[in-house]
């Protein structure tokens, strides 16, 4: 049990990559706090965790609200006495619209969730982790944090920001025994991708653009998250692990 006695908080943990990570952590013995905008824990995840060696609890969180984030941390510590790992997986993609026509309202929402929300989660978590002099944060960025992404100027900007924030915070908090890394998925079969575009030809083109000629699976991205969170990665910080089926190589 690689994560036995570890306490993990996962924002956006009710679906997609966050859900897959929650299950993998639980299967490795962790106690997992799923924080999500939904009203309750995903029933499929709840059942799957019940068959594992881990535990799961749920807290409703809107990452654009600082009070929700503070409550998330406080509830976790109240329940389990501490927390060791934060996975920032909450995020939004937004509509696919060219730069000159992109709605400001959508741009602002993406920045509020993907950038400010993630920053606030790190900020509140780090106050506690500094006191512990240990801890681990894994931010979910994107291959779009290293490339351009046609029709998604706000999303690409937000994920470049996540990569930059990860590097900056990693430098600042290394002396406190805290590691901060990012995972940068390519196109992954998640509700976010499926709900963002119903154009079958476009989705097929995304698969074709990936050298492996398929979408990633949430559990494949989750495996990268667990690697960075594990003790075996104890000398790794400030890195962006790209899991994209070779997309960035072209």
C-alpha atoms as one frame of an Amber mdcrd trajectory, in Angstrom:
protein
   0.000   0.000   0.000   2.057   2.901  -1.335  -0.178   5.605   0.176  -1.271
   3.919   3.412  -1.845   6.554   6.130  -1.658   9.367   3.549  -4.439  11.949
   3.364  -5.238  13.233  -0.125  -7.477  16.115  -1.222  -8.597  16.124  -4.861
 -10.485  19.062  -6.346 -12.661  18.093  -9.291 -12.495  14.586  -7.858 -15.984
  13.480  -8.859 -15.294  12.931 -12.555 -12.660  12.492 -15.218  -9.004  12.539
 -14.227  -9.768  13.576 -10.651 -12.130  10.628 -10.188  -9.589   8.197 -11.612
  -6.919   9.586  -9.294  -9.223   9.315  -6.267  -9.784   5.630  -6.949  -6.105
   4.857  -7.550  -5.067   6.629  -4.347  -7.721   4.705  -2.390  -6.591   1.419
  -3.902  -3.123   2.237  -2.585  -4.491   2.734   0.932  -5.031   6.505   1.046
  -7.830   8.411   2.700  -9.259  10.688   0.009 -11.301  13.871   0.351 -13.148
  14.410  -2.921 -13.900  18.112  -3.376 -16.259  18.943  -6.195 -18.914  21.360
  -7.411 -21.443  18.504  -7.407 -23.828  18.086  -4.494 -22.671  14.617  -3.464
 -20.036  11.965  -4.046 -20.236  10.067  -7.328 -21.966   6.771  -6.517 -19.732
   4.710  -8.809 -16.628   6.128  -7.128 -18.106   5.598  -3.658 -18.748   1.921
  -4.382 -15.356   1.353  -6.010 -13.531   2.878  -3.041 -15.573   0.720  -0.655
 -14.009  -2.311  -2.350 -10.489  -0.944  -1.813  -8.136  -0.539   1.138  -8.743
   3.206   1.298 -11.435   5.594   2.482 -13.305   8.436   0.823 -15.236  11.461
   2.015 -16.827  14.356   0.142 -17.050  18.117   0.454 -18.859  20.459  -1.928
 -16.439  23.100  -3.197 -16.511  25.939  -5.685 -12.830  26.731  -6.215 -13.662
  30.323  -7.162 -14.793  30.872  -3.553 -11.986  31.233  -1.025 -14.291  30.343
   1.875 -15.136  27.014   0.197 -11.443  26.205  -0.150 -10.734  27.058   3.474
 -13.660  24.851   4.514 -12.305  22.005   2.348  -8.962  22.066   4.157 -10.538
  22.478   7.585 -12.987  19.598   7.055 -10.183  17.304   5.937  -8.042  18.101
   8.969 -11.043  17.835  11.289 -11.832  14.370   9.909  -8.346  12.886   9.610
  -6.051  15.179  11.609  -3.874  16.333   8.698  -3.452  16.175   4.965  -0.408
  15.245   2.920  -1.277  15.634  -0.746  -3.354  18.125  -2.736  -4.321  17.354
  -6.325  -5.713  20.399  -8.131  -7.835  18.784 -10.830 -10.824  21.153 -11.004
 -10.922  22.956 -14.328 -13.009  24.108 -17.273 -12.293  24.090 -21.005 -14.712
  26.656 -22.405 -16.113  27.015 -25.925 -14.064  26.568 -29.116 -14.065  30.069
 -30.655 -11.369  31.999 -32.514  -9.373  34.580 -30.605 -10.935  37.738 -32.073
 -14.451  36.482 -31.318 -13.824  34.895 -27.929 -16.415  36.105 -25.367 -14.921
  37.989 -22.430 -17.368  36.318 -20.057 -16.048  32.869 -20.989 -12.448  34.076
 -20.820 -12.980  35.425 -17.305 -14.651  32.218 -16.096 -11.778  30.061 -17.316
  -9.193  32.272 -15.635 -11.238  32.374 -12.424 -11.419  28.572 -12.196  -8.203
  27.346 -13.805  -5.829  30.050 -12.582  -7.210  31.918  -9.584  -9.030  28.871
  -8.222  -5.918  26.724  -8.397  -3.789  29.522  -6.912  -6.197  29.915  -3.994
  -6.136  26.154  -3.372  -2.348  26.184  -3.278  -2.251  29.294  -1.117  -4.554
  27.909   1.575  -3.002  24.432   1.494   0.545  25.745   1.767  -0.206  27.502
   5.054  -0.824  24.091   6.613   1.899  22.214   4.761   4.555  24.720   5.837
   3.661  24.023   9.464   4.033  20.281   8.802   7.304  20.861   6.929   6.182
  18.268   4.421   3.606  17.857   1.706   2.951  17.414  -1.942   0.902  19.319
  -4.511   0.145  18.022  -8.000  -1.485  20.519 -10.357  -3.316  19.348 -13.454
  -2.156  21.546 -16.299  -2.350  20.433 -19.940  -0.249  19.928 -23.011  -1.926
  23.247 -23.915   0.356  24.717 -21.248   3.254  24.047 -23.626   1.570  24.526
 -27.018  -0.981  26.733 -28.699  -4.545  25.394 -28.923  -6.612  26.740 -31.795
  -9.991  28.057 -30.637  -9.074  27.891 -26.966  -7.056  31.012 -26.201  -8.317
  31.296 -22.623  -7.728  27.624 -21.818  -4.215  27.698 -23.295  -3.424  30.878
 -21.374  -4.730  29.339 -18.153  -2.663  26.188 -18.500   0.507  28.116 -19.334
  -0.217  29.968 -16.089  -0.549  26.700 -14.157   2.854  25.549 -15.403   4.375
  28.883 -14.392   2.733  28.882 -10.967   3.904  25.324 -10.375   7.524  26.228
 -11.087   7.409  29.391  -8.990   5.807  27.773  -5.949   8.156  24.781  -6.208
  11.160  27.079  -5.832   9.590  28.996  -2.964   8.587  25.987  -0.880  11.313
  23.409  -1.547  13.130  24.530   1.615   9.999  23.663   3.606  10.024  20.042
   2.436   7.124  20.591   0.044   7.166  19.331  -3.539   4.973  20.899  -6.229
   4.654  19.426  -9.717   2.238  19.397 -12.634   0.829  16.764 -14.944   0.078
  17.921 -18.486  -2.413  15.605 -20.190  -3.029  15.516 -23.885  -6.494  14.817
 -25.263  -8.110  12.545 -22.683 -11.452  10.716 -22.722 -13.201  12.721 -20.017
 -16.599  14.409 -19.599 -14.821  17.745 -20.120 -13.668  16.765 -23.608 -16.852
  14.932 -24.528 -19.065  17.786 -23.367 -17.020  20.528 -24.972 -17.545  19.615
 -28.600 -20.159  17.399 -30.215 -18.488  17.645 -33.628 -17.573  14.000 -34.282
 -15.208  14.935 -37.101 -13.331  17.353 -34.824 -12.975  14.756 -32.069 -11.748
  12.222 -34.623  -9.199  14.762 -35.855  -7.887  15.201 -32.310  -7.275  11.469
 -32.072  -5.575  11.450 -35.460  -3.321  14.330 -34.400  -2.022  12.226 -31.513
   0.801   9.894 -32.641  -0.754   7.035 -30.657  -3.991   7.648 -32.622  -6.249
   7.551 -29.581  -7.367   9.585 -26.592  -5.693   9.065 -23.264  -7.561   7.256
 -20.516  -8.197   9.049 -17.199  -6.437   6.266 -15.296  -3.323   6.739 -17.443
  -3.128  10.380 -16.383  -3.939   9.407 -12.797  -0.950   7.056 -12.788   1.315
  10.015 -13.532  -0.277  11.924 -10.644   0.404   9.064  -8.236   3.989   8.791
  -9.434   4.669  12.454  -8.634   2.914  12.165  -5.263   4.832   9.058  -4.209
   7.950   8.940  -2.052   9.848   7.476  -5.007   9.638  10.938  -6.617  11.086
  12.640  -3.525  13.752  14.570  -5.487  11.363  15.796  -8.186   9.812  19.249
  -7.889   8.792  22.045 -10.241   8.371  19.646 -13.150   5.640  19.296 -15.754
   5.146  15.665 -16.689   3.577  15.484 -20.130   1.253  12.525 -20.738  -0.071
  13.133 -24.236   0.526  10.104 -26.444   3.352  11.952 -28.195   1.318  15.006
 -29.272   3.952  17.530 -28.211   6.658  15.816 -30.273   5.220  16.989 -33.588
